């Protein structure tokens, strides 16, 4: 497919994703937090709050206590997403830099990219399948799952599957892929897409980026705005000035005073 | 430890018939709520939803960012007890989320069903009414949610929306009416309040031979004690405990008939009532000229006081220090300053465990003080299983405006996880500083045929405290 076209679609998708997520965050920020509602016992300092949020977002602390089995699958899935993101950036957008950083020869670098990319891709696919099977097999989970939940899991599975296909089925030429990505990055050359699987993979990612701001994927930003987690537990140490929710009308005539 | 009570199977609709009595005009009108469903109730409810989304960040945030992972499902006592899927917190929130997605989000408007959107129909409103009154706003789900989503905020919003179109429970609105008219939830008029205080004074005189006072509307005292009004009639030993504590510590105190209620049922209806009921305490403290406000044994009262009072009706700079104090904090302070002495032998023969009221633990941060007191006044104090105490405590099953007789079935089912943990502890007394928990435990012990007693922390302190003339 035409490289310039793909490059345009991809850049627009990324921009849409960033603007969309920013717009959603702004939407939350526009609404005030009228009351102090931290979960207690909770941290009393900003540092403590940062630690609480780090624990939730890095280690999924609450989920670990709630459902250790789900924690394993969910945590591995999110870990693989982060690693894949880093790997794609390091291997395709900035390969020279990454190679120097790792101190490898070009051959070694390619070999490790294929090895780690393949392994993490399999991990992502396995954890995604686990999440999907869980939604189908468990009665309570079926009851709470929406069409959107399945749509997202399938979309992610397709993205990972096309990625794995390039690695294991057709052995994509990494040089071609890098050339395409750098062409896309610079908008300079109209390097054609290496093959149709690659094109599909890229377009599916674009679909995910565009869908994200409308979907539950906003949870990646939302958790940081949650007053139950990000407020200090200091209602009595510092007065919380809550706006919003309007003044109370006195419906009753003032009752007898003491 | 093996749970003593068997699990409940997953049964759609199992709790649909547990429906609180609807409030009629008699209770709605005085609270400024419409007495009939307005002809444009749908539009009006959606406007209210809009308004709340713009006024409370937590609401749209929680509705947007739930990933439906289901970690909360088996954490809610009402799901564990009834097996009704709509009592899973994620599904309960889903009742509001469906409508929100359909009407308020671009995604919902564009993709509709894919986003899980649903219209606000009469049937939906009925589901709201039933299941948002089977949530005790206890926040247990929030503790286990990887996003920290607090269903209590969603329940509060749903009830506020329903209230704005005249749909509320008789129990909550009747109590609020009594607070505004008489000054307390039980509807005890001033004369009866004074009578029962005198009666308790006589009891204490008989027991100790000493005049221990329960002052009413006394001006210029050091402390305004705000008890749940149930302590005057249903839990008199708790009231006696307060009186002995203040007497022994030599701190002057008073009750107020204007603010004779610690509880704040506004928390169970809408923001306006939350603020108005809360204001009564601040006004009474100002007029009586006290230096401190001490809150009695009531769970959600502590949330409303410690977390909201300063925000809603502050600044509290006329107090010293400028914040409310909990009776357990006060008692611990008196023990630490050696202003009171206790003799745990007075409570020998009692195997006591402690039930953390949900609002005290998860919304009030008060978990250690009651235990400090119990360890000092009881020799056989034991904890229930760690995943059912402190921040992870189970709600008794009747909080959040659910302590209505007609909800007895779901209340007893919701009490199940707590009862199982209690039985496993081997205790024969449960101490808990919350009037709602006390009423609920008494009923649940009977229902589950458990031979045990529920008492207040102050009851046990009152027995153990050394009284000198």
XYZ file of C-alpha atoms in Angstrom, chain B residues 250-410:
161
model
C -13.313 15.609 84.661
C -14.269 17.187 81.363
C -17.433 19.298 81.242
C -19.772 18.274 78.470
C -23.281 18.538 77.162
C -25.684 17.030 74.707
C -27.834 19.218 72.489
C -31.445 18.593 71.596
C -31.005 20.689 68.452
C -28.119 18.503 67.294
C -29.216 15.362 69.069
C -28.169 13.235 66.167
C -24.721 12.234 64.994
C -26.063 10.311 62.012
C -26.526 12.157 58.749
C -29.078 10.559 56.467
C -28.347 13.265 53.932
C -25.444 11.051 52.948
C -28.075 8.529 51.861
C -30.234 10.952 49.875
C -28.614 14.077 48.492
C -25.934 16.664 48.921
C -28.317 19.351 50.111
C -29.558 17.287 53.046
C -26.011 16.203 53.834
C -25.077 19.835 54.244
C -28.205 20.904 56.142
C -28.066 18.072 58.689
C -24.362 18.632 59.150
C -24.934 22.337 59.743
C -27.118 21.616 62.775
C -24.103 20.311 64.682
C -21.979 23.331 63.828
C -24.788 25.733 64.745
C -25.463 23.982 68.049
C -21.764 24.028 68.954
C -21.558 27.757 68.204
C -24.663 28.630 70.192
C -23.697 26.524 73.188
C -20.231 28.038 73.125
C -18.380 24.745 73.399
C -14.699 24.346 72.517
C -14.877 20.862 71.101
C -17.274 18.660 69.163
C -17.015 14.967 70.029
C -18.889 12.495 67.865
C -20.487 9.440 69.469
C -20.657 5.833 68.296
C -22.033 6.133 64.769
C -20.181 5.093 61.627
C -21.420 7.354 58.847
C -21.711 10.215 61.336
C -17.962 10.107 61.626
C -17.551 10.286 57.876
C -19.898 13.264 57.637
C -18.159 14.989 60.547
C -14.470 14.333 60.038
C -14.373 14.458 56.254
C -17.171 16.867 55.315
C -18.005 19.212 58.211
C -15.183 21.675 57.626
C -15.824 21.732 53.872
C -19.607 22.015 54.056
C -20.135 24.261 57.062
C -16.696 25.475 58.090
C -14.392 27.041 58.852
C -14.486 25.512 62.315
C -12.068 28.040 63.795
C -14.349 28.632 66.773
C -13.335 25.177 67.980
C -10.013 24.390 69.630
C -8.545 22.465 67.891
C -10.669 23.418 64.851
C -11.964 19.946 64.009
C -14.372 17.366 65.378
C -13.025 14.541 67.505
C -14.254 10.961 67.801
C -15.265 9.602 71.198
C -12.722 6.796 70.737
C -9.957 9.325 70.014
C -11.071 11.277 73.059
C -11.011 8.166 75.260
C -7.561 7.160 74.025
C -6.300 10.674 74.717
C -7.701 10.503 78.253
C -6.043 7.121 78.797
C -2.714 8.336 77.444
C -2.842 11.463 79.578
C -3.690 9.193 82.527
C -6.822 11.167 83.243
C -8.844 7.968 83.470
C -8.086 4.545 84.896
C -9.565 1.276 83.727
C -9.866 -2.151 85.261
C -10.284 -4.882 82.626
C -11.410 -7.388 85.273
C -14.837 -5.765 85.034
C -15.242 -7.338 81.604
C -13.902 -10.790 82.459
C -15.894 -13.690 81.106
C -16.522 -11.890 77.808
C -14.800 -13.048 74.645
C -14.806 -9.845 72.642
C -14.035 -9.154 69.014
C -14.228 -5.841 67.157
C -16.314 -5.063 64.092
C -14.967 -2.122 62.073
C -17.965 -0.084 60.914
C -17.365 0.502 57.203
C -17.534 4.279 57.431
C -15.175 4.440 60.380
C -12.552 2.274 58.719
C -12.784 3.152 55.015
C -14.059 6.718 55.159
C -12.964 7.878 58.600
C -9.560 6.296 59.021
C -10.424 5.268 62.570
C -9.139 1.718 63.063
C -6.578 1.695 65.854
C -8.230 3.778 68.584
C -11.174 1.446 69.271
C -8.734 -1.464 69.442
C -6.494 0.438 71.852
C -9.494 0.927 74.109
C -10.645 -2.681 73.835
C -7.185 -4.054 74.601
C -7.157 -1.914 77.714
C -10.622 -2.755 78.979
C -11.029 -6.420 77.946
C -8.672 -9.288 78.725
C -9.991 -11.631 76.032
C -9.880 -9.485 72.899
C -9.532 -11.276 69.586
C -9.538 -10.179 65.939
C -11.679 -11.586 63.153
C -9.932 -12.772 59.955
C -7.663 -10.088 58.481
C -9.517 -9.915 55.171
C -12.668 -8.880 57.055
C -11.246 -6.189 59.330
C -9.795 -2.684 59.161
C -9.889 -1.323 55.588
C -11.241 -4.627 54.360
C -14.094 -4.871 56.846
C -17.487 -6.126 55.728
C -20.416 -3.796 56.132
C -22.868 -5.066 58.760
C -25.451 -5.173 55.963
C -27.728 -2.332 56.990
C -25.765 0.882 56.428
C -26.490 3.464 53.769
C -30.151 3.881 54.728
C -30.936 0.163 54.524
C -31.947 -0.323 58.174
C -35.621 -0.559 57.186
C -37.764 -3.473 58.335
C -39.015 -4.267 54.843
C -35.423 -4.825 53.700
C -34.888 -7.493 56.371
C -34.333 -10.263 53.810
C -31.480 -8.554 51.980
